[in-house]
Short mmCIF file of C-alpha atoms in Angstrom, two decimals:
data_model
loop_
_atom_site.label_atom_id
_atom_site.label_comp_id
_atom_site.label_asym_id
_atom_site.label_seq_id
_atom_site.Cartn_x
_atom_site.Cartn_y
_atom_site.Cartn_z
CA UNK A 222 -21.41 51.24 9.00
CA UNK A 223 -23.86 48.36 9.41
CA UNK A 224 -21.08 46.07 10.62
CA UNK A 225 -19.98 48.64 13.22
CA UNK A 226 -23.57 49.01 14.41
CA UNK A 227 -23.94 45.23 14.63
CA UNK A 228 -20.69 44.93 16.56
CA UNK A 229 -21.80 47.58 19.06
CA UNK A 230 -25.16 45.91 19.61
CA UNK A 231 -23.59 42.47 20.02
CA UNK A 232 -21.22 43.95 22.61
CA UNK A 233 -24.25 45.43 24.39
CA UNK A 234 -25.88 41.99 24.41
CA UNK A 235 -22.76 40.42 25.91
CA UNK A 236 -22.64 43.08 28.61
CA UNK A 237 -26.32 42.58 29.41
CA UNK A 238 -25.79 38.84 29.59
CA UNK A 239 -22.86 39.29 31.94
CA UNK A 240 -24.93 41.56 34.15
CA UNK A 241 -27.79 39.10 34.19
CA UNK A 242 -25.54 36.30 35.42
CA UNK A 243 -24.71 38.10 38.66
CA UNK A 244 -26.00 36.60 41.88
CA UNK A 245 -27.60 38.30 44.84
CA UNK A 246 -25.18 39.37 47.57
CA UNK A 247 -27.64 39.53 50.48
CA UNK A 248 -27.48 36.32 52.53
CA UNK A 249 -29.33 35.25 55.66
CA UNK A 250 -27.21 35.48 58.80
CA UNK A 251 -29.77 34.05 61.21
CA UNK A 252 -33.45 33.66 62.04
CA UNK A 253 -35.59 33.87 65.16
CA UNK A 254 -37.13 31.41 65.66
CA UNK A 255 -34.68 28.97 64.14
CA UNK A 256 -35.80 26.95 61.15
CA UNK A 257 -37.50 23.73 62.28
CA UNK A 258 -37.90 24.82 65.92
CA UNK A 259 -40.84 23.61 68.06
CA UNK A 260 -41.78 26.45 70.45
CA UNK A 261 -43.62 26.14 73.74
CA UNK A 262 -45.66 29.29 73.03
CA UNK A 263 -46.41 31.63 70.13
CA UNK A 264 -43.73 34.18 69.21
CA UNK A 265 -44.58 37.85 68.74
CA UNK A 266 -42.56 38.19 65.56
CA UNK A 267 -40.29 36.42 63.09
CA UNK A 268 -36.89 38.03 62.54
CA UNK A 269 -34.67 37.19 59.56
CA UNK A 270 -31.22 38.78 59.64
CA UNK A 271 -29.21 39.66 56.52
CA UNK A 272 -25.62 40.69 55.97
CA UNK A 273 -26.79 43.95 54.35
CA UNK A 274 -29.96 46.08 54.28
CA UNK A 275 -32.81 44.67 52.20
CA UNK A 276 -36.17 45.94 50.95
CA UNK A 277 -39.27 43.82 51.56
CA UNK A 278 -41.23 42.83 48.46
CA UNK A 279 -43.63 40.23 49.78
CA UNK A 280 -43.96 37.92 52.78
CA UNK A 281 -46.49 35.50 54.16
CA UNK A 282 -46.84 33.26 57.20
CA UNK A 283 -49.02 30.24 56.46
CA UNK A 284 -50.70 28.71 59.50
CA UNK A 285 -51.72 25.07 60.07
CA UNK A 286 -54.91 25.68 58.07
CA UNK A 287 -53.00 27.09 55.10
CA UNK A 288 -54.19 30.68 55.70
CA UNK A 289 -51.84 33.66 55.81
CA UNK A 290 -51.78 35.03 59.37
CA UNK A 291 -49.51 37.99 58.57
CA UNK A 292 -51.30 41.32 58.56
CA UNK A 293 -50.98 43.46 55.37
CA UNK A 294 -48.70 45.92 57.17
CA UNK A 295 -47.08 43.35 59.44
CA UNK A 296 -43.73 43.18 57.63
CA UNK A 297 -40.91 45.69 57.67
CA UNK A 298 -37.28 45.65 56.59
CA UNK A 299 -34.43 47.73 57.91
CA UNK A 300 -30.74 47.83 58.68
CA UNK A 301 -31.02 44.88 61.08
CA UNK A 302 -33.04 42.58 58.79
CA UNK A 303 -36.62 41.60 58.14
CA UNK A 304 -39.27 41.73 60.90
CA UNK A 305 -42.66 40.02 60.53
CA UNK A 306 -45.10 40.91 63.32
CA UNK A 307 -47.42 38.06 64.32
CA UNK A 308 -50.90 38.45 65.80
CA UNK A 309 -51.70 37.25 69.30
CA UNK A 310 -53.35 33.93 70.00
CA UNK A 311 -51.75 31.85 67.27
CA UNK A 312 -53.02 28.26 67.27
CA UNK A 313 -50.88 25.20 67.89
CA UNK A 314 -49.30 23.64 64.82
CA UNK A 315 -46.78 24.33 62.11
CA UNK A 316 -46.22 27.69 60.40
CA UNK A 317 -44.39 28.27 57.10
CA UNK A 318 -42.72 31.65 56.63
CA UNK A 319 -41.97 32.69 53.05
CA UNK A 320 -40.37 35.97 52.03
CA UNK A 321 -39.15 37.83 48.95
CA UNK A 322 -36.76 40.75 49.41
CA UNK A 323 -34.42 42.69 47.16
CA UNK A 324 -30.77 43.31 48.05
CA UNK A 325 -28.77 46.51 47.64
CA UNK A 326 -27.61 45.48 44.18
CA UNK A 327 -31.20 45.02 43.03
CA UNK A 328 -31.27 41.23 42.93
CA UNK A 329 -34.27 39.32 44.30
CA UNK A 330 -33.69 37.06 47.30
CA UNK A 331 -36.29 34.53 48.45
CA UNK A 332 -36.39 32.03 51.28
CA UNK A 333 -38.58 30.10 53.69
CA UNK A 334 -38.44 28.70 57.19
CA UNK A 335 -40.73 26.52 59.27
CA UNK A 336 -41.51 26.62 63.00
CA UNK A 337 -44.14 24.93 65.14
CA UNK A 338 -46.06 25.96 68.25
CA UNK A 339 -46.62 23.16 70.74
CA UNK A 340 -46.17 20.36 68.20
CA UNK A 341 -45.83 19.93 64.45
CA UNK A 342 -49.05 19.72 62.45
CA UNK A 343 -49.98 16.41 60.89
CA UNK A 344 -51.64 18.10 57.92
CA UNK A 345 -52.59 21.40 56.34
CA UNK A 346 -55.21 22.86 54.05
CA UNK A 347 -55.19 23.72 50.37
CA UNK A 348 -54.38 27.35 49.63
CA UNK A 349 -55.00 29.29 46.48
CA UNK A 350 -52.63 28.41 43.63
CA UNK A 351 -52.09 31.34 41.27
CA UNK A 352 -49.51 29.63 39.05
CA UNK A 353 -52.02 28.68 36.33
CA UNK A 354 -52.92 32.30 35.60
CA UNK A 355 -49.28 33.31 35.33
CA UNK A 356 -48.46 30.27 33.22
CA UNK A 357 -51.12 30.79 30.59
CA UNK A 358 -50.52 34.54 30.44
CA UNK A 359 -46.85 33.76 29.84
CA UNK A 360 -47.81 31.24 27.14
CA UNK A 361 -49.95 33.88 25.40
CA UNK A 362 -47.07 36.36 25.45
CA UNK A 363 -44.73 33.74 24.00
CA UNK A 364 -47.17 33.04 21.17
CA UNK A 365 -47.06 36.73 20.24
CA UNK A 366 -43.27 36.66 20.56
CA UNK A 367 -43.04 33.66 18.23
CA UNK A 368 -45.37 35.30 15.70
CA UNK A 369 -43.32 38.48 15.72
CA UNK A 370 -39.96 36.72 15.63
CA UNK A 371 -40.94 34.25 12.90
CA UNK A 372 -42.62 36.99 10.89
CA UNK A 373 -39.57 39.26 11.09
CA UNK A 374 -36.76 36.72 10.70
CA UNK A 375 -38.72 34.55 8.27
CA UNK A 376 -39.58 37.57 6.17
CA UNK A 377 -35.88 38.37 5.84
CA UNK A 378 -35.21 34.78 4.75
CA UNK A 379 -38.08 34.98 2.26
CA UNK A 380 -36.65 38.14 0.69
CA UNK A 381 -33.20 36.57 0.36
CA UNK A 382 -34.20 33.10 -0.87
CA UNK A 383 -37.40 33.66 -2.84
CA UNK A 384 -36.45 37.05 -4.31
CA UNK A 385 -39.92 38.56 -4.79
CA UNK A 386 -40.63 41.09 -7.49
CA UNK A 387 -39.18 44.55 -6.85
CA UNK A 388 -42.56 46.25 -6.18
CA UNK A 389 -43.26 43.67 -3.46
CA UNK A 390 -39.86 43.91 -1.78
CA UNK A 391 -40.91 47.05 0.07
CA UNK A 392 -44.12 45.29 1.12
CA UNK A 393 -42.04 42.43 2.56
CA UNK A 394 -39.88 44.94 4.45
CA UNK A 395 -42.98 46.66 5.90
CA UNK A 396 -44.35 43.30 7.04
CA UNK A 397 -41.01 42.46 8.68
CA UNK A 398 -40.88 45.85 10.40
CA UNK A 399 -44.38 45.44 11.84
CA UNK A 400 -43.65 41.86 12.95
CA UNK A 401 -40.48 43.02 14.69
CA UNK A 402 -42.44 45.60 16.69
CA UNK A 403 -44.98 42.94 17.72
CA UNK A 404 -42.14 40.67 18.82
CA UNK A 405 -40.41 43.43 20.78
CA UNK A 406 -43.59 44.32 22.67
CA UNK A 407 -44.31 40.65 23.37
CA UNK A 408 -40.76 40.03 24.62
CA UNK A 409 -41.05 42.87 27.13
CA UNK A 410 -44.44 41.60 28.27
CA UNK A 411 -43.13 38.04 28.58
CA UNK A 412 -40.24 39.17 30.79
CA UNK A 413 -42.63 40.56 33.40
CA UNK A 414 -44.89 37.52 33.20
CA UNK A 415 -41.90 35.21 33.61
CA UNK A 416 -41.00 37.08 36.79
CA UNK A 417 -44.57 36.68 38.03
CA UNK A 418 -44.47 32.98 37.20
CA UNK A 419 -41.24 32.58 39.19
CA UNK A 420 -42.31 34.59 42.24
CA UNK A 421 -46.05 33.92 42.33
CA UNK A 422 -48.57 36.33 43.72
CA UNK A 423 -51.33 38.67 42.50
CA UNK A 424 -51.07 40.57 39.18
CA UNK A 425 -50.17 43.76 41.07
CA UNK A 426 -46.60 42.45 41.49
CA UNK A 427 -46.03 43.41 37.84
CA UNK A 428 -45.68 46.96 39.16
CA UNK A 429 -42.75 45.88 41.31
CA UNK A 430 -39.23 46.09 39.83
CA UNK A 431 -38.21 42.85 41.58
CA UNK A 432 -40.68 40.93 39.41
CA UNK A 433 -38.94 42.18 36.29
CA UNK A 434 -35.55 41.52 37.85
CA UNK A 435 -36.60 37.92 38.46
CA UNK A 436 -37.65 37.55 34.82
CA UNK A 437 -34.41 39.08 33.58
CA UNK A 438 -32.25 36.87 35.81
CA UNK A 439 -33.81 33.67 34.43
CA UNK A 440 -32.53 31.82 31.36
CA UNK A 441 -35.61 33.06 29.50
CA UNK A 442 -34.53 36.60 30.32
CA UNK A 443 -31.24 36.03 28.52
CA UNK A 444 -33.08 34.56 25.51
CA UNK A 445 -35.57 37.44 25.48
CA UNK A 446 -32.77 40.02 25.46
CA UNK A 447 -31.16 38.22 22.54
CA UNK A 448 -34.47 38.11 20.66
CA UNK A 449 -35.08 41.80 21.35
CA UNK A 450 -31.65 42.72 20.02
CA UNK A 451 -32.25 40.71 16.85
CA UNK A 452 -35.73 42.13 16.33
CA UNK A 453 -34.42 45.67 16.81
CA UNK A 454 -31.84 45.04 14.09
CA UNK A 455 -34.48 43.66 11.72
CA UNK A 456 -36.68 46.69 12.39
CA UNK A 457 -33.79 49.10 11.80
CA UNK A 458 -32.76 47.35 8.59
CA UNK A 459 -36.34 47.41 7.33
CA UNK A 460 -36.98 51.08 8.06
CA UNK A 461 -33.99 52.71 6.36
CA UNK A 462 -33.53 53.14 2.62
CA UNK A 463 -32.87 49.78 1.02
CA UNK A 464 -29.14 49.30 0.48
CA UNK A 465 -26.71 46.42 0.81
CA UNK A 466 -25.93 47.65 4.32
CA UNK A 467 -29.61 47.72 5.28
CA UNK A 468 -30.08 44.18 3.99
CA UNK A 469 -27.03 43.05 5.95
CA UNK A 470 -28.37 44.70 9.10
CA UNK A 471 -31.75 42.95 8.74
CA UNK A 472 -30.12 39.60 7.96
CA UNK A 473 -27.82 39.93 10.99
CA UNK A 474 -30.85 40.70 13.13
CA UNK A 475 -32.64 37.60 11.87
CA UNK A 476 -29.64 35.45 12.82
CA UNK A 477 -29.41 36.99 16.30
CA UNK A 478 -33.16 36.66 16.90
CA UNK A 479 -33.20 32.99 15.87
CA UNK A 480 -30.13 32.33 18.05
CA UNK A 481 -32.29 33.16 21.08
CA UNK A 482 -33.93 29.73 20.77
CA UNK A 483 -30.61 28.17 21.77
CA UNK A 484 -30.39 30.07 25.06
CA UNK A 485 -33.40 28.79 26.99
CA UNK A 486 -35.85 25.91 27.16
CA UNK A 487 -36.11 22.21 27.99
CA UNK A 488 -34.11 21.01 24.99
CA UNK A 489 -31.17 23.32 25.71
CA UNK A 490 -30.51 21.51 29.02
CA UNK A 491 -31.40 18.02 27.81
CA UNK A 492 -28.00 16.83 26.64
CA UNK A 493 -24.28 17.26 27.34
CA UNK A 494 -22.12 19.83 25.63
CA UNK A 495 -24.95 21.59 23.85
CA UNK A 496 -25.48 18.68 21.44
CA UNK A 497 -29.23 19.27 21.44
CA UNK A 498 -28.95 22.90 20.38
CA UNK A 499 -28.16 22.37 16.63
CA UNK A 500 -31.38 20.44 15.85
CA UNK A 501 -33.32 23.03 17.85
CA UNK A 502 -31.84 25.92 15.86
CA UNK A 503 -32.36 24.08 12.56
CA UNK A 504 -35.98 23.38 13.44
CA UNK A 505 -36.61 26.97 14.55
CA UNK A 506 -34.91 28.52 11.51
CA UNK A 507 -36.81 26.43 8.97
CA UNK A 508 -40.09 26.99 10.82
CA UNK A 509 -39.41 30.73 10.74
CA UNK A 510 -38.82 30.61 6.98
CA UNK A 511 -42.11 28.80 6.43
CA UNK A 512 -44.20 30.95 8.79
CA UNK A 513 -42.54 34.20 7.75
CA UNK A 514 -43.21 33.51 4.06
CA UNK A 515 -46.97 33.05 4.36
CA UNK A 516 -48.04 36.68 4.63
CA UNK A 517 -45.67 37.90 1.85
CA UNK A 518 -47.00 35.12 -0.40
CA UNK A 519 -50.56 36.16 0.36
CA UNK A 520 -49.73 39.77 -0.46
CA UNK A 521 -48.12 38.68 -3.73
CA UNK A 522 -51.32 36.88 -4.73
CA UNK A 523 -53.43 39.88 -3.76
CA UNK A 524 -51.54 42.08 -6.24
CA UNK A 525 -51.49 40.08 -9.48
CA UNK A 526 -48.53 40.97 -11.63
CA UNK A 527 -46.23 39.38 -14.16
CA UNK A 528 -43.87 37.06 -12.35
CA UNK A 529 -46.15 36.23 -9.41
CA UNK A 530 -46.37 32.56 -10.41
CA UNK A 531 -42.55 32.18 -10.69
CA UNK A 532 -42.21 33.75 -7.23
CA UNK A 533 -44.65 31.23 -5.75
CA UNK A 534 -42.88 28.40 -7.58
CA UNK A 535 -39.51 29.49 -6.17
CA UNK A 536 -40.93 29.37 -2.66
CA UNK A 537 -42.45 25.95 -3.37
CA UNK A 538 -39.08 24.59 -4.50
CA UNK A 539 -37.35 26.00 -1.41
CA UNK A 540 -40.05 24.63 0.90
CA UNK A 541 -39.92 21.11 -0.53
CA UNK A 542 -36.24 21.00 0.44
CA UNK A 543 -36.81 22.52 3.88
CA UNK A 544 -39.80 20.46 5.05
CA UNK A 545 -38.03 17.05 5.37
CA UNK A 546 -35.20 18.62 7.39
CA UNK A 547 -37.74 20.52 9.50
CA UNK A 548 -39.64 17.31 10.28
CA UNK A 549 -36.49 15.30 10.98
CA UNK A 550 -35.23 17.94 13.43
CA UNK A 551 -38.67 17.99 15.07
CA UNK A 552 -38.64 14.20 15.48
CA UNK A 553 -35.19 14.37 17.09
CA UNK A 554 -36.38 17.04 19.52
CA UNK A 555 -39.51 15.04 20.37
CA UNK A 556 -37.47 11.89 21.02
CA UNK A 557 -35.08 13.82 23.28
CA UNK A 558 -37.99 14.98 25.42
CA UNK A 559 -40.29 11.95 25.45
CA UNK A 560 -38.12 8.79 25.02
CA UNK A 561 -41.05 6.50 25.96
CA UNK A 562 -44.02 6.25 23.53
CA UNK A 563 -46.38 5.63 26.45
CA UNK A 564 -45.57 9.09 27.82
CA UNK A 565 -47.38 10.64 24.85
CA UNK A 566 -50.70 9.58 26.35
CA UNK A 567 -49.90 9.58 30.07
CA UNK A 568 -48.27 13.00 30.52
CA UNK A 569 -49.45 16.55 29.91
CA UNK A 570 -46.37 17.19 27.79
CA UNK A 571 -47.13 14.17 25.63
CA UNK A 572 -50.75 15.16 25.08
CA UNK A 573 -49.82 18.70 24.07
CA UNK A 574 -47.19 17.27 21.73
CA UNK A 575 -49.78 14.97 20.13
CA UNK A 576 -52.07 17.96 19.58
CA UNK A 577 -49.20 19.80 17.90
CA UNK A 578 -48.48 16.78 15.68
CA UNK A 579 -52.12 16.68 14.54
CA UNK A 580 -52.07 20.41 13.73
CA UNK A 581 -48.76 20.12 11.89
CA UNK A 582 -50.20 17.18 9.94
CA UNK A 583 -53.07 19.39 8.79
CA UNK A 584 -50.59 22.11 7.85
CA UNK A 585 -48.56 19.62 5.81
CA UNK A 586 -51.73 18.52 4.06
CA UNK A 587 -52.40 22.08 2.93
CA UNK A 588 -48.79 22.49 1.87
CA UNK A 589 -49.03 19.32 -0.23
CA UNK A 590 -52.22 20.62 -1.84
CA UNK A 591 -50.48 23.87 -2.70
CA UNK A 592 -47.41 22.11 -4.09
CA UNK A 593 -49.15 19.44 -6.14
CA UNK A 594 -52.28 21.21 -7.34
CA UNK A 595 -52.74 24.91 -6.69
CA UNK A 596 -49.25 26.20 -7.56
CA UNK A 597 -49.13 24.32 -10.91
CA UNK A 598 -52.63 25.64 -11.68
CA UNK A 599 -51.40 29.18 -10.99
CA UNK A 600 -48.44 28.64 -13.34
CA UNK A 601 -50.84 27.49 -16.09
CA UNK A 602 -52.97 30.62 -15.54
CA UNK A 603 -56.08 28.59 -14.74
CA UNK A 604 -58.89 31.00 -13.78
CA UNK A 605 -59.45 31.17 -10.02
CA UNK A 606 -56.17 29.39 -9.16
CA UNK A 607 -54.75 32.44 -7.39
CA UNK A 608 -57.90 32.89 -5.32
CA UNK A 609 -57.93 29.22 -4.26
CA UNK A 610 -54.23 29.34 -3.38
CA UNK A 611 -54.86 32.48 -1.33
CA UNK A 612 -57.55 30.76 0.72
CA UNK A 613 -55.24 27.79 1.29
CA UNK A 614 -52.50 30.11 2.56
CA UNK A 615 -55.01 31.81 4.87
CA UNK A 616 -55.87 28.38 6.27
CA UNK A 617 -52.15 27.76 6.87
CA UNK A 618 -51.89 31.04 8.77
CA UNK A 619 -54.92 30.06 10.86
CA UNK A 620 -53.22 26.75 11.76
CA UNK A 621 -49.92 28.41 12.63
CA UNK A 622 -51.41 30.21 15.64
CA UNK A 623 -52.52 27.06 17.57
CA UNK A 624 -49.29 25.31 16.56
CA UNK A 625 -47.26 28.12 18.13
CA UNK A 626 -49.59 28.07 21.15
CA UNK A 627 -48.87 24.35 21.62
CA UNK A 628 -45.14 25.07 21.24
CA UNK A 629 -45.30 27.78 23.90
CA UNK A 630 -47.28 25.50 26.24
CA UNK A 631 -44.66 22.76 25.83
CA UNK A 632 -42.05 25.25 27.00
CA UNK A 633 -43.81 25.58 30.38
CA UNK A 634 -44.58 21.86 30.82
CA UNK A 635 -42.07 19.40 32.37
CA UNK A 636 -40.99 16.87 29.69
CA UNK A 637 -41.16 13.13 30.49
CA UNK A 638 -37.55 12.13 29.85
CA UNK A 639 -36.40 8.90 31.55
CA UNK A 640 -33.30 10.54 33.02
CA UNK A 641 -33.35 14.30 33.17
CA UNK A 642 -31.00 16.99 34.18
CA UNK A 643 -34.32 18.49 35.24
CA UNK A 644 -35.36 15.29 37.06
CA UNK A 645 -37.57 12.31 36.30
CA UNK A 646 -41.25 12.28 37.27
CA UNK A 647 -41.94 11.21 40.82
CA UNK A 648 -43.71 7.89 41.35
CA UNK A 649 -45.89 7.00 44.32
CA UNK A 650 -44.96 3.76 46.09
CA UNK A 651 -46.64 2.08 49.06
CA UNK A 652 -45.50 -0.80 51.26
CA UNK A 653 -46.43 -2.32 54.60
CA UNK A 654 -44.32 -1.38 57.59
CA UNK A 655 -45.12 -2.64 61.11
CA UNK A 656 -48.68 -3.43 60.03
CA UNK A 657 -49.32 0.00 58.47
CA UNK A 658 -49.19 1.13 54.85
CA UNK A 659 -46.34 3.56 54.29
CA UNK A 660 -46.23 5.68 51.12
CA UNK A 661 -43.39 7.62 49.56
CA UNK A 662 -42.59 9.63 46.46
CA UNK A 663 -39.60 8.38 44.48
CA UNK A 664 -37.80 10.17 41.70
CA UNK A 665 -34.50 10.09 39.84
CA UNK A 666 -32.34 13.14 39.27
CA UNK A 667 -29.12 13.35 37.31
CA UNK A 668 -26.28 15.71 36.51
CA UNK A 669 -22.96 15.23 34.74
CA UNK A 670 -21.29 13.72 37.80
CA UNK A 671 -24.04 11.87 39.65
CA UNK A 672 -27.37 10.08 39.57
CA UNK A 673 -29.56 10.45 42.66
CA UNK A 674 -32.44 8.23 43.75
CA UNK A 675 -34.61 10.35 46.05
CA UNK A 676 -37.50 9.15 48.23
CA UNK A 677 -39.84 11.57 50.02
CA UNK A 678 -41.89 9.83 52.73
CA UNK A 679 -44.80 9.89 53.21
CA UNK A 680 -45.14 12.41 50.37
CA UNK A 681 -48.05 14.21 52.02
CA UNK A 682 -48.51 17.52 53.82
CA UNK A 683 -47.04 17.49 57.29
CA UNK A 684 -43.73 16.02 58.50
CA UNK A 685 -41.67 14.24 55.84
CA UNK A 686 -38.29 12.60 55.56
CA UNK A 687 -36.07 12.47 52.49
CA UNK A 688 -33.67 9.62 51.68
CA UNK A 689 -31.01 10.15 49.01
CA UNK A 690 -28.83 7.51 47.33
CA UNK A 691 -26.01 8.89 45.18
CA UNK A 692 -24.35 6.91 42.38
CA UNK A 693 -21.70 7.83 39.86
CA UNK A 694 -22.48 7.47 36.13
CA UNK A 695 -21.24 3.84 36.30
CA UNK A 696 -23.70 2.96 39.05
CA UNK A 697 -21.23 2.82 41.95
CA UNK A 698 -21.85 4.40 45.36
CA UNK A 699 -20.70 8.02 45.27
CA UNK A 700 -19.23 9.60 48.39
CA UNK A 701 -19.31 13.40 48.34
CA UNK A 702 -18.43 16.06 50.94
CA UNK A 703 -21.84 17.74 51.12
CA UNK A 704 -25.47 17.46 49.98
CA UNK A 705 -28.11 20.20 50.35
CA UNK A 706 -31.83 19.87 49.65
CA UNK A 707 -34.15 22.71 48.61
CA UNK A 708 -37.93 22.49 48.24
CA UNK A 709 -40.06 25.35 46.91
CA UNK A 710 -43.60 25.93 45.69
CA UNK A 711 -43.68 29.00 43.44
CA UNK A 712 -47.38 28.64 42.67
CA UNK A 713 -48.24 29.11 46.34
CA UNK A 714 -45.59 31.71 47.05
CA UNK A 715 -43.34 29.45 49.14
CA UNK A 716 -39.67 30.20 48.56
CA UNK A 717 -37.06 27.44 48.96
CA UNK A 718 -36.90 25.50 52.22
CA UNK A 719 -33.19 24.73 52.57
CA UNK A 720 -32.04 21.64 54.50
CA UNK A 721 -28.53 20.18 54.75
CA UNK A 722 -28.55 16.39 54.43
CA UNK A 723 -26.82 14.08 56.91
CA UNK A 724 -24.61 11.25 55.69
CA UNK A 725 -25.90 7.84 56.79
CA UNK A 726 -23.61 5.56 54.79
CA UNK A 727 -21.57 5.25 51.58
CA UNK A 728 -23.49 7.33 49.04
CA UNK A 729 -26.49 7.58 51.40
CA UNK A 730 -27.92 10.80 52.85
CA UNK A 731 -31.02 11.71 54.83
CA UNK A 732 -33.05 14.82 55.69
CA UNK A 733 -35.39 14.50 58.68
CA UNK A 734 -38.22 16.69 59.97
CA UNK A 735 -38.99 18.39 56.68
CA UNK A 736 -42.43 19.93 57.13
CA UNK A 737 -44.50 20.66 54.00
CA UNK A 738 -47.43 22.89 54.84
CA UNK A 739 -49.48 22.77 51.63
CA UNK A 740 -50.25 20.20 48.92
CA UNK A 741 -49.52 20.66 45.23
CA UNK A 742 -46.50 20.64 42.94
CA UNK A 743 -43.19 21.31 44.68
CA UNK A 744 -39.80 21.77 43.04
CA UNK A 745 -37.02 19.68 44.60
CA UNK A 746 -33.47 20.89 44.03
CA UNK A 747 -30.52 18.70 45.00
CA UNK A 748 -27.23 20.55 45.42
CA UNK A 749 -24.24 18.16 45.53
CA UNK A 750 -20.66 19.17 46.29
CA UNK A 751 -19.02 16.46 44.17
CA UNK A 752 -15.51 17.64 45.07
CA UNK A 753 -13.84 20.42 47.00
CA UNK A 754 -13.96 22.57 43.86
CA UNK A 755 -17.11 21.54 42.00
CA UNK A 756 -20.79 21.81 42.89
CA UNK A 757 -23.54 20.31 40.71
CA UNK A 758 -27.32 20.74 40.91
CA UNK A 759 -30.29 18.75 39.60
CA UNK A 760 -33.99 19.55 39.99
CA UNK A 761 -37.32 17.79 39.60
CA UNK A 762 -40.99 18.43 40.28
CA UNK A 763 -43.01 16.23 42.63
CA UNK A 764 -46.58 16.21 43.86
CA UNK A 765 -47.38 16.41 47.56
CA UNK A 766 -50.86 15.28 48.58
#
């Protein structure tokens, strides 16, 4: 029975994953004014045509000063596309139109276009960036998800490996059931917050289905669904009468929940062929066993009974085998992300990682104290040993929370790898040209079939040009049929600006007249048609001043 239930739920997961991989069918058929146009006078509206009816979720028109000139009720969508009414008396300069709509099949569609009145603006003003609020709310939800997942899956591992006394087995199952419910609630919450992080905007967008659709369509959405399936299985296996089938159901749920770590995140995309996933799953599984064992151990000490000391000793023997593998897998993951020791101090990712290392060091210190002193004292029935061990375990639990918070923060912070499928950090360069200093942002992007050196000049708000040099993995010039550039700023609600690149030589491409209206962190996506049948994409973040 349990196997049939598991098979049905796994099939449901596969169907959900297949549904989540669908792409939006609504595409832009034309715009008025055209993207990049310089108009003699102000238009009365912006019209964006689609190949099917769409529903408007959110739109904005940022003026030269960075302020939204679109009235609250100035946008409407219908059979003939999206209409954005503009007020009279618009000032000269460049305007950035950004929109989010939903197509007939329920998928979110976002885009941007730029037009100028009279002449292009040389600069713009800072606008409010709401990405930080979404980011840290998402981090908080992930911490709760980790606590629930580790508590549920780790509790199952504790019951199987440590074999607590029979009276405490039901206590372990109750702890796992409660942890699974916490994880399920946190996963649902994180899905909405992920959608808000992707789309940007005020908190009220959580009431909009498109925000949740955006969260579900992301790689995190797939991982969250997997985690929810696993947690539901753990909860079901923990709530029914304890039988071999119930234990199998809970164990299967723990495996499925832990597998979610291999579906999303920086490490998953860091290497070819999924080679980085095994150390990630090993690290996550052993961490879950450690974290998920702490509360059951504390409960065992709170109810003194014959055999409590042997139970603690069994856990200690299991942990001493797991910790070296846990640390080795963690070192491998850190090396994959950082590569350069200097990046530990010079990047946000490195500093968060250092904080996590310090916290883990303190946790290891407590674990060593337990192993070498407090557990042997408990076995010798020294008075007060159980109480001291209990306080040490409480201290471990207190350290686990900031460790998981650092882990969640790392998941939302770009890692400083030298060559990334997600792109290398952009560097600012300056040189003299015709007696003037000219600056540009340079960055390296890579995919399986190409390495791209990209330069954005001058790298400031206003008009910019982008130069692209493509090489194959051996460093030779790479000629390809087509290159497309996309630039977006989710924190400021600007959907991708799409520009086809023009070929200027062997392996060389250029995009001219790219107007960036606001400063801040932009995401650059390079779409390369490497052959008539294969398209590859690489992305990176860069800072525009």
